[in-house]
Amino acid sequence: MPEKVLMKGNEALGEAAIRAGCVHFFGYPITPQTEVPEYLVKRLPEVGGTFVQAESEVAAINMVFGAAGVGVKCMTSSSSPGISLMAEGLSYIAACELPCVVINIMRAGPGLGGILPAQSDYFQATRGHGHGDYQLIVLAPSSVQEAVDLMGLAFELAEKYRNPAMVIADGMIGQMMEPVFFREEGRGQPLQENNWALTGCEGRPPRVVNSLFLDAAKLHEHNVHLKEKYDTIAANERRWEIYPDEEEADLLVVSFGTMARICQSAINNLREEGLRISLFRPITVNPFPFPELRQALDRLAPGAPALVVEMSMGQMIYDVKLAAEGTRSIDFLGKAGGLIPSPEEVSERIRTLLKG
Amino acid sequence: MKNMNVIMAGFGGQGMLSAGKILAHAAMKERLEVSWLPSYGPEMRGGTANVTVCVSQEAIASPVVTHPHGLIAMNLPSLEKFESKVSPGGLIILNATFIPRKSTRQDCQVIRVDTVDLARKAGSERAANLVVLGVLTGFFGGIPQASLEWAIEAAFTGKRQRWATANVAAFRSGYDVGFNATQPVPA
């Protein structure tokens, strides 16, 4: 097994991108993700890559659009307000079916908000976030190691489905140091040969990257095609984790990212007292693991509730309710502004719910 | 030691984040699970900067700790912020150089240490953060002294290498204080 190194989440994400074969980065600094570009500006020249500090996030995502169009693995990273500025560009990239990866190290909002960690961009990430009928593939790591592993997966899925993939992590994962190992050595592989990249048309018919369809029927057809792709992704790419096992429980906690680990501490303490509490943690938040969450809810004791815990005012809870289809009572615990529900607060809410 | 969760807090510049990184690095060398979570709010300059370090034989669930086993308070604001949070029976290391009062906690082991004095004697006043790291790890045990010293040397490379010896010496002077403090306190 490769040697573990102690790394900040943001730096590990940068290194993971290189190991995944991405050596083209375009971005603009913003707390708490600035260590991603800070790391890559040093590393990319060493591996023959490109680092561009754009004049804004709007420019950065359009540079990604261009780089993706010519068929190179490319990425950007930002934090919440910066990601908002990228909405238009991402809609274009999704419409043109180009692969790229975007990291969002989420901070508290809305507006300029604050720089402390949050999970309040769940809606933005999982509901397309720009205009038009499109979706992103969205992965939500809960540790620095998982952030590294999911970067590799993000590039793989982006290429496989020709769709932008996003890694969303709260500010803690960006700032935290944990031991990590990289499965891949050195610089990873570039994109495979394909029939869409604009590489110069000498000796072959020209290719077109375009999102303008003035003919309604053709645009409808394009939307149907995209929808079929999203359905395929939803059928094949759901990832989740159930802790500690798939036994019957008296309460199911649903949480993602760092918040899920905090819930896990609470659950560990309560299980030591003999309480039967389980945790369901979506790893892909789009596609959301609806069938698996439903199965976990159905495994609960009759009448037992679920508790959704988020570092927001409640966003993923809507997906949990969609999964439950009214079969369970779904309670919510959340904090915003950079405050984080503590293991003790989670335990206390669970105890209250168990008392009914 | 099955697991140890500590909060290390001081003014920005007192070296708590660096000392925490050395602790995490040493624990990782011992193949223990570790997490190092800094406060990164707008409070960095002038106010308190703190880091939460978890060391465990098992996978670490929450990197956020409300009630740490150990607290290092390098200044008064840090003591006031975290003193009441330390879990009963835990350890409070109090930097006597800058904190004029005693701890109000009767149910914790409290070690007052004149960090700057010990650091100066070790060869560098700026190594006060390594003094308290020594006290902490000497008290809790579980991570061999050699691994901690390896991590200190790893933190002082290049131009900073000339400070390694003084920092190791400062760490050792603190380690002795922590190690000897584990004896039961006379009633």
XYZ file of C-alpha atoms in Angstrom:
543
model
C 0.000 0.000 0.000
C 1.334 3.476 -0.813
C 2.658 5.633 2.027
C 0.148 7.896 3.718
C 0.802 11.620 3.806
C -0.715 14.237 6.085
C -2.487 16.765 3.872
C -5.052 19.519 4.002
C -8.235 18.607 2.156
C -7.819 21.432 -0.346
C -4.258 20.409 -1.211
C -5.214 16.749 -1.399
C -8.004 17.626 -3.855
C -5.449 19.403 -6.044
C -3.067 16.456 -5.997
C -5.932 14.021 -6.627
C -6.839 15.952 -9.774
C -3.309 15.518 -11.138
C -3.360 11.799 -10.299
C -6.645 11.617 -12.211
C -4.934 13.114 -15.253
C -6.187 16.683 -14.979
C -3.397 19.189 -15.512
C -5.424 22.212 -16.630
C -6.838 24.465 -13.937
C -8.652 27.776 -14.229
C -9.864 29.556 -11.121
C -10.145 32.567 -8.915
C -9.241 32.651 -5.208
C -11.878 32.586 -2.478
C -11.834 31.404 1.140
C -12.056 28.580 2.188
C -10.815 26.871 -0.990
C -7.808 29.016 -1.897
C -5.338 26.245 -1.031
C -6.591 24.321 -4.086
C -5.212 26.883 -6.584
C -2.328 27.679 -4.239
C -1.263 24.047 -4.388
C -1.841 23.635 -8.114
C 0.009 26.791 -9.116
C 3.136 25.152 -7.714
C 2.436 21.601 -8.908
C 1.015 22.023 -12.409
C 4.172 23.442 -14.034
C 6.034 20.377 -12.694
C 3.743 18.043 -14.639
C 3.535 20.124 -17.817
C 0.106 21.528 -17.024
C -1.647 24.868 -17.287
C -2.616 27.098 -14.379
C -4.562 30.240 -15.105
C -5.766 32.634 -12.445
C -8.747 34.108 -14.222
C -10.040 37.644 -13.692
C -13.265 36.286 -12.208
C -15.210 33.079 -11.668
C -17.252 33.883 -14.780
C -14.061 33.922 -16.816
C -12.728 30.795 -15.092
C -15.721 28.627 -15.966
C -15.662 29.858 -19.554
C -11.974 28.927 -19.779
C -12.980 25.476 -18.527
C -15.678 25.446 -21.238
C -13.048 26.145 -23.868
C -10.526 23.625 -22.532
C -13.185 20.921 -22.232
C -14.253 21.680 -25.807
C -10.810 20.885 -27.159
C -10.816 17.597 -25.274
C -8.505 18.025 -22.303
C -9.247 17.072 -18.720
C -9.837 20.339 -16.911
C -11.290 21.758 -13.736
C -12.008 24.754 -11.595
C -12.643 25.175 -7.902
C -14.372 27.819 -5.872
C -16.586 28.391 -2.875
C -20.268 29.194 -2.717
C -20.524 32.806 -4.048
C -17.991 31.968 -6.757
C -19.947 28.882 -7.760
C -23.051 31.042 -8.168
C -21.134 33.119 -10.709
C -20.351 29.933 -12.642
C -23.994 28.974 -13.105
C -24.314 30.249 -16.657
C -21.085 28.607 -17.793
C -22.008 25.257 -16.275
C -25.368 25.327 -18.021
C -23.549 25.829 -21.353
C -21.033 23.062 -20.594
C -23.822 20.654 -19.655
C -25.794 21.628 -22.766
C -22.746 20.980 -24.948
C -22.105 17.683 -23.145
C -18.514 18.391 -22.232
C -16.667 16.761 -19.325
C -15.118 18.833 -16.545
C -14.892 18.840 -12.762
C -15.862 21.652 -10.414
C -15.036 21.707 -6.707
C -17.243 23.660 -4.325
C -15.777 24.042 -0.830
C -18.995 25.365 0.669
C -19.155 28.347 2.999
C -22.092 29.873 4.802
C -24.504 32.025 2.815
C -26.668 33.465 1.380
C -25.072 36.473 -0.302
C -21.489 37.092 0.711
C -22.402 35.209 3.892
C -19.332 34.189 5.862
C -16.246 32.050 5.372
C -17.154 29.298 7.847
C -18.247 25.809 6.746
C -21.766 25.055 5.551
C -23.764 22.639 3.419
C -26.221 25.187 2.154
C -25.402 24.764 -1.542
C -27.135 21.386 -1.709
C -30.060 22.753 -3.704
C -27.710 24.665 -5.982
C -25.588 21.590 -6.697
C -28.304 18.959 -7.024
C -30.870 21.009 -8.929
C -28.766 21.989 -11.911
C -28.097 25.472 -10.472
C -27.972 27.320 -13.807
C -30.815 27.785 -16.281
C -32.446 25.056 -18.314
C -33.086 21.358 -17.877
C -29.687 19.986 -16.935
C -28.040 18.139 -14.095
C -24.604 17.843 -12.589
C -23.138 14.648 -11.194
C -22.539 15.623 -7.563
C -20.279 13.807 -5.106
C -20.088 14.639 -1.393
C -17.025 13.366 0.523
C -16.947 13.107 4.316
C -13.187 12.852 4.844
C -9.986 13.991 3.178
C -9.365 10.442 1.950
C -12.812 10.208 0.438
C -12.346 13.638 -1.159
C -9.258 12.261 -2.902
C -11.044 9.095 -4.007
C -14.086 10.989 -5.266
C -11.951 13.370 -7.350
C -10.807 10.361 -9.354
C -14.397 9.181 -9.671
C -15.572 12.681 -10.665
C -13.210 12.768 -13.643
C -14.147 9.210 -14.580
C -17.900 9.905 -14.529
C -17.540 13.288 -16.233
C -15.736 11.617 -19.117
C -17.992 8.555 -19.240
C -21.183 10.614 -19.450
C -19.759 13.777 -21.049
C -21.207 15.836 -18.235
C -19.812 18.256 -15.656
C -19.231 16.633 -12.268
C -19.092 18.563 -9.021
C -17.438 17.672 -5.722
C -19.135 19.473 -2.847
C -17.472 19.586 0.555
C -18.011 21.871 3.505
C -15.186 24.220 4.485
C -13.986 21.807 7.176
C -12.938 19.192 4.630
C -11.035 21.860 2.734
C -9.202 23.090 5.819
C -8.762 19.842 7.746
C -5.627 17.705 7.615
C -5.924 13.927 7.648
C -3.625 11.145 6.466
C -4.316 10.197 2.851
C -2.912 7.875 0.272
C -3.226 8.197 -3.462
C -4.145 5.031 -5.325
C -2.766 6.390 -8.574
C 0.900 7.182 -9.112
C 2.127 10.278 -10.918
C 0.123 12.073 -13.545
C -2.992 10.205 -14.679
C -4.206 9.509 -18.196
C -5.611 12.213 -20.491
C -9.116 11.895 -21.971
C -9.563 8.929 -24.275
C -9.804 9.349 -28.042
C -13.283 10.551 -28.863
C -15.449 11.826 -31.687
C -16.475 15.181 -30.262
C -13.410 17.204 -29.207
C -12.374 20.129 -31.385
C -8.881 19.070 -32.334
C -8.581 20.565 -35.853
C -10.530 19.033 -38.722
C -7.759 18.337 -41.200
C -8.614 15.055 -42.883
C -12.015 14.707 -41.238
C -15.390 16.477 -41.224
C -15.621 19.443 -38.823
C -17.163 18.954 -35.389
C -19.371 21.503 -33.667
C -19.735 22.324 -29.962
C -22.953 24.275 -29.622
C -25.865 24.832 -27.270
C -28.046 26.995 -29.533
C -31.086 25.217 -31.001
C -33.543 27.709 -32.452
C -35.730 24.905 -33.826
C -38.087 23.918 -30.994
C -38.372 20.294 -32.106
C -34.584 19.903 -32.244
C -34.164 21.495 -28.819
C -36.866 19.219 -27.434
C -35.020 16.239 -28.905
C -31.781 17.446 -27.286
C -33.542 17.738 -23.929
C -34.974 14.242 -24.289
C -31.496 12.941 -25.026
C -30.078 14.699 -21.952
C -32.897 13.350 -19.790
C -32.160 9.816 -20.960
C -28.541 10.342 -20.001
C -29.466 11.593 -16.526
C -31.739 8.579 -16.090
C -28.864 6.272 -17.024
C -26.613 8.039 -14.506
C -29.319 7.717 -11.834
C -29.680 4.006 -12.598
C -25.967 3.208 -12.543
C -24.046 5.638 -10.392
C -25.721 5.879 -6.977
C -23.330 5.576 -4.056
C -24.117 5.564 -0.362
C -23.010 4.156 2.982
C -24.997 2.627 5.812
C -23.519 2.693 9.318
C -23.002 0.454 11.197
C -25.017 -2.289 9.453
C -28.292 -3.103 7.753
C -30.059 -4.403 10.877
C -33.450 -3.116 12.014
C -33.156 0.171 13.913
C -35.376 2.437 16.002
C -34.194 5.626 14.321
C -32.373 6.416 11.089
C -30.129 9.466 10.842
C -29.596 10.797 7.318
C -26.661 13.131 6.830
C -23.835 13.784 4.347
C -20.269 15.127 4.360
C -18.557 16.073 7.629
C -21.960 16.366 9.301
C -22.438 12.610 8.821
C -19.225 11.952 10.774
C -20.424 14.145 13.618
C -23.673 12.152 13.631
C -21.619 8.958 13.639
C -19.944 10.029 16.902
C -23.373 10.601 18.434
C -24.568 7.226 17.148
C -21.488 5.448 18.531
C -22.201 6.863 21.999
C -25.893 5.979 21.856
C -25.235 2.455 20.575
C -22.923 1.876 23.545
C -26.018 2.458 25.673
C -27.845 -0.159 23.625
C -29.932 2.215 21.482
C -30.504 0.989 17.945
C -29.615 3.960 15.725
C -28.327 3.754 12.153
C -26.875 6.270 9.750
C -27.576 6.592 6.037
C -24.991 8.704 4.228
C -25.473 9.588 0.562
C -22.107 9.799 -1.211
C -23.610 10.788 -4.557
C -26.125 13.503 -3.747
C -27.012 13.617 -7.451
C -27.970 10.982 -8.403
C -29.497 10.671 -4.950
C -29.692 7.061 -3.681
C -33.496 7.090 -3.436
C -34.117 3.304 -3.602
C -31.450 2.468 -1.035
C -32.615 5.164 1.381
C -36.165 3.887 0.986
C -34.994 0.354 1.829
C -33.180 1.684 4.909
C -36.333 3.540 5.980
C -38.412 0.392 5.420
C -36.035 -1.574 7.646
C -36.846 0.674 10.605
C -39.088 -0.631 13.363
C -42.795 0.164 12.769
C -43.453 3.846 13.354
C -39.781 4.677 13.931
C -38.732 8.126 12.690
C -35.839 9.454 10.630
C -33.727 12.478 11.535
C -32.033 14.577 8.855
C -29.046 16.590 10.082
C -27.500 19.270 7.883
C -25.315 22.341 8.174
C -28.108 24.378 6.613
C -31.715 25.246 7.268
C -32.804 22.019 5.573
C -32.187 21.156 1.938
C -31.407 17.439 1.586
C -34.441 16.812 3.776
C -36.617 17.314 0.663
C -34.912 14.365 -1.034
C -35.307 12.283 2.120
C -39.029 13.102 2.102
C -39.206 12.139 -1.579
C -37.610 8.801 -0.707
C -39.974 8.243 2.228
C -43.093 9.126 0.209
C -44.937 9.932 3.406
C -44.259 6.561 5.045
C -42.170 7.956 7.911
C -42.070 11.003 10.076
C -38.941 12.956 9.112
C -37.459 15.311 11.683
C -34.761 17.913 11.057
C -31.801 19.330 12.954
C -29.681 21.997 11.333
C -27.576 25.073 11.909
C -26.322 27.750 9.556
C -23.841 30.587 9.495
C -20.853 28.318 10.117
C -22.258 26.826 13.318
C -22.186 23.052 13.421
C -24.613 20.792 15.309
C -22.415 19.043 17.909
C -22.465 15.291 18.623
C -24.179 16.148 21.937
C -26.921 18.135 20.202
C -27.502 15.297 17.760
C -27.687 12.770 20.647
C -30.087 14.971 22.559
C -32.438 15.304 19.580
C -32.326 11.541 19.003
C -33.216 10.891 22.651
C -36.118 13.326 22.437
C -37.413 11.640 19.291
C -37.107 8.164 20.813
C -39.224 9.294 23.753
C -41.839 10.166 21.116
C -4.412 5.403 25.137
C -7.362 4.378 22.960
C -8.087 7.870 21.775
C -7.162 11.441 22.633
C -9.013 14.569 21.558
C -7.325 17.860 22.297
C -7.935 21.521 21.633
C -4.807 23.661 21.360
C -5.501 27.366 21.499
C -3.605 30.642 21.653
C -3.043 33.930 19.878
C -2.412 33.636 16.162
C 1.365 33.266 15.956
C 1.827 31.326 19.196
C 2.291 28.182 17.152
C -0.693 26.088 18.181
C -1.561 25.067 14.606
C 2.067 24.093 14.007
C 2.334 22.155 17.265
C -0.915 20.375 16.412
C 0.449 19.438 13.023
C 3.554 17.947 14.629
C 1.329 15.913 16.960
C -0.792 14.688 14.035
C 2.285 13.851 11.979
C 3.870 11.847 14.817
C 0.641 9.951 15.462
C 0.325 9.163 11.763
C 3.850 7.744 11.789
C 2.668 5.437 14.567
C -0.149 4.318 12.218
C -2.781 5.875 14.446
C -5.803 7.611 12.953
C -5.597 11.401 13.163
C -7.511 14.517 12.231
C -6.313 18.137 12.469
C -9.094 20.684 12.238
C -8.124 24.366 12.521
C -10.365 27.269 13.330
C -10.113 29.320 10.181
C -12.524 32.118 10.915
C -11.834 35.832 10.570
C -10.406 35.656 14.102
C -6.924 34.583 12.958
C -5.101 37.854 13.496
C -4.909 39.124 17.058
C -7.658 36.885 18.429
C -7.495 33.221 19.250
C -6.428 30.591 16.775
C -7.153 27.040 17.740
C -6.880 23.557 16.368
C -8.653 20.350 17.332
C -6.500 17.246 17.033
C -7.995 13.767 17.365
C -5.730 10.745 17.730
C -7.287 7.310 17.850
C -6.645 3.626 17.329
C -9.942 3.482 15.443
C -11.327 5.473 12.524
C -12.212 8.988 13.668
C -15.891 9.818 13.395
C -16.366 13.470 14.321
C -13.333 15.733 13.866
C -15.355 18.345 15.769
C -14.952 17.967 19.519
C -17.104 19.717 22.108
C -15.551 18.193 25.232
C -11.831 17.518 24.707
C -9.705 15.263 26.900
C -6.998 17.888 26.865
C -6.764 21.652 26.481
C -3.697 23.753 25.875
C -4.455 27.388 26.654
C -1.630 29.705 25.649
C -3.476 32.901 26.558
C -6.348 34.069 28.726
C -9.004 34.341 25.966
C -8.312 30.710 25.050
C -8.633 29.563 28.658
C -11.889 31.445 29.041
C -13.283 30.067 25.812
C -12.509 26.391 26.423
C -11.891 25.852 30.162
C -15.469 24.853 30.949
C -15.593 22.482 27.972
C -12.831 20.066 29.038
C -14.301 16.695 29.949
C -14.184 15.851 33.678
C -10.922 14.172 34.613
C -9.226 15.768 31.615
C -6.076 17.805 31.387
C -5.693 21.574 31.239
C -2.287 22.940 30.349
C -2.127 26.571 31.258
C 0.552 28.903 29.961
C 1.605 30.640 33.173
C 3.743 33.118 31.225
C 0.659 34.899 29.906
C -2.216 33.701 32.087
C -2.264 35.448 35.477
C -4.945 33.258 37.076
C -5.419 29.633 38.066
C -7.955 27.300 36.507
C -11.367 27.156 38.178
C -11.771 23.485 37.315
C -11.409 21.251 40.395
C -12.243 18.066 38.467
C -9.374 18.269 35.977
C -5.647 17.804 36.173
C -4.247 21.315 35.743
C -0.625 21.885 34.826
C 0.639 25.462 34.965
C 3.844 25.886 33.065
C 5.990 28.942 32.446
C 6.430 28.091 28.779
C 8.559 31.016 27.743
C 10.998 30.431 30.588
C 11.414 26.758 29.691
C 11.688 27.576 26.008
C 14.325 30.233 26.658
C 16.375 27.757 28.689
C 16.066 25.278 25.799
C 17.539 27.820 23.390
C 14.601 29.670 21.794
C 11.791 31.683 23.353
C 9.785 30.980 20.242
C 9.661 27.269 21.070
C 7.015 27.751 23.805
C 4.557 25.833 21.612
C 6.853 22.802 21.676
C 7.064 23.014 25.478
C 3.304 22.578 25.799
C 3.238 19.869 23.134
C 5.776 18.067 25.314
C 3.644 18.490 28.438
C 0.574 17.172 26.607
C 2.205 14.103 25.090
C 4.244 13.357 28.216
C 1.048 13.352 30.234
C -1.073 11.225 27.900
C 1.630 8.878 26.598
C 0.660 6.626 23.716
C 2.929 8.240 21.135
C 6.616 7.372 21.503
C 8.875 10.318 22.230
C 11.117 9.321 19.316
C 8.251 9.705 16.825
C 7.359 13.116 18.203
C 10.974 14.244 17.903
C 11.069 12.852 14.361
C 7.998 14.970 13.543
C 9.599 18.072 15.083
C 12.711 17.595 12.971
C 10.517 17.073 9.902
C 8.909 20.459 10.617
C 12.270 22.249 10.733
C 13.946 21.728 7.391
C 15.814 23.991 5.004
C 16.466 27.447 6.435
C 14.590 26.541 9.583
C 16.771 23.534 10.363
C 18.986 25.566 12.689
C 16.014 25.865 15.048
C 15.392 22.121 15.259
C 17.735 21.460 18.186
C 16.243 24.172 20.399
C 12.729 23.013 19.566
C 13.506 19.398 20.402
C 15.089 20.564 23.671
C 12.010 22.674 24.480
C 9.792 19.683 23.726
C 11.853 17.463 26.031
C 11.672 19.913 28.927
C 7.884 19.981 28.562
C 7.666 16.219 28.151
C 9.337 15.699 31.533
C 6.854 18.064 33.185
C 3.883 16.224 31.670
C 5.266 12.773 32.347
C 5.953 13.532 36.018
C 2.560 15.177 36.463
C 0.796 11.883 35.850
C 1.491 10.915 39.451
C -1.688 11.236 41.548
C -1.997 14.734 42.946
C -1.896 14.702 46.794
C -5.280 15.653 48.225
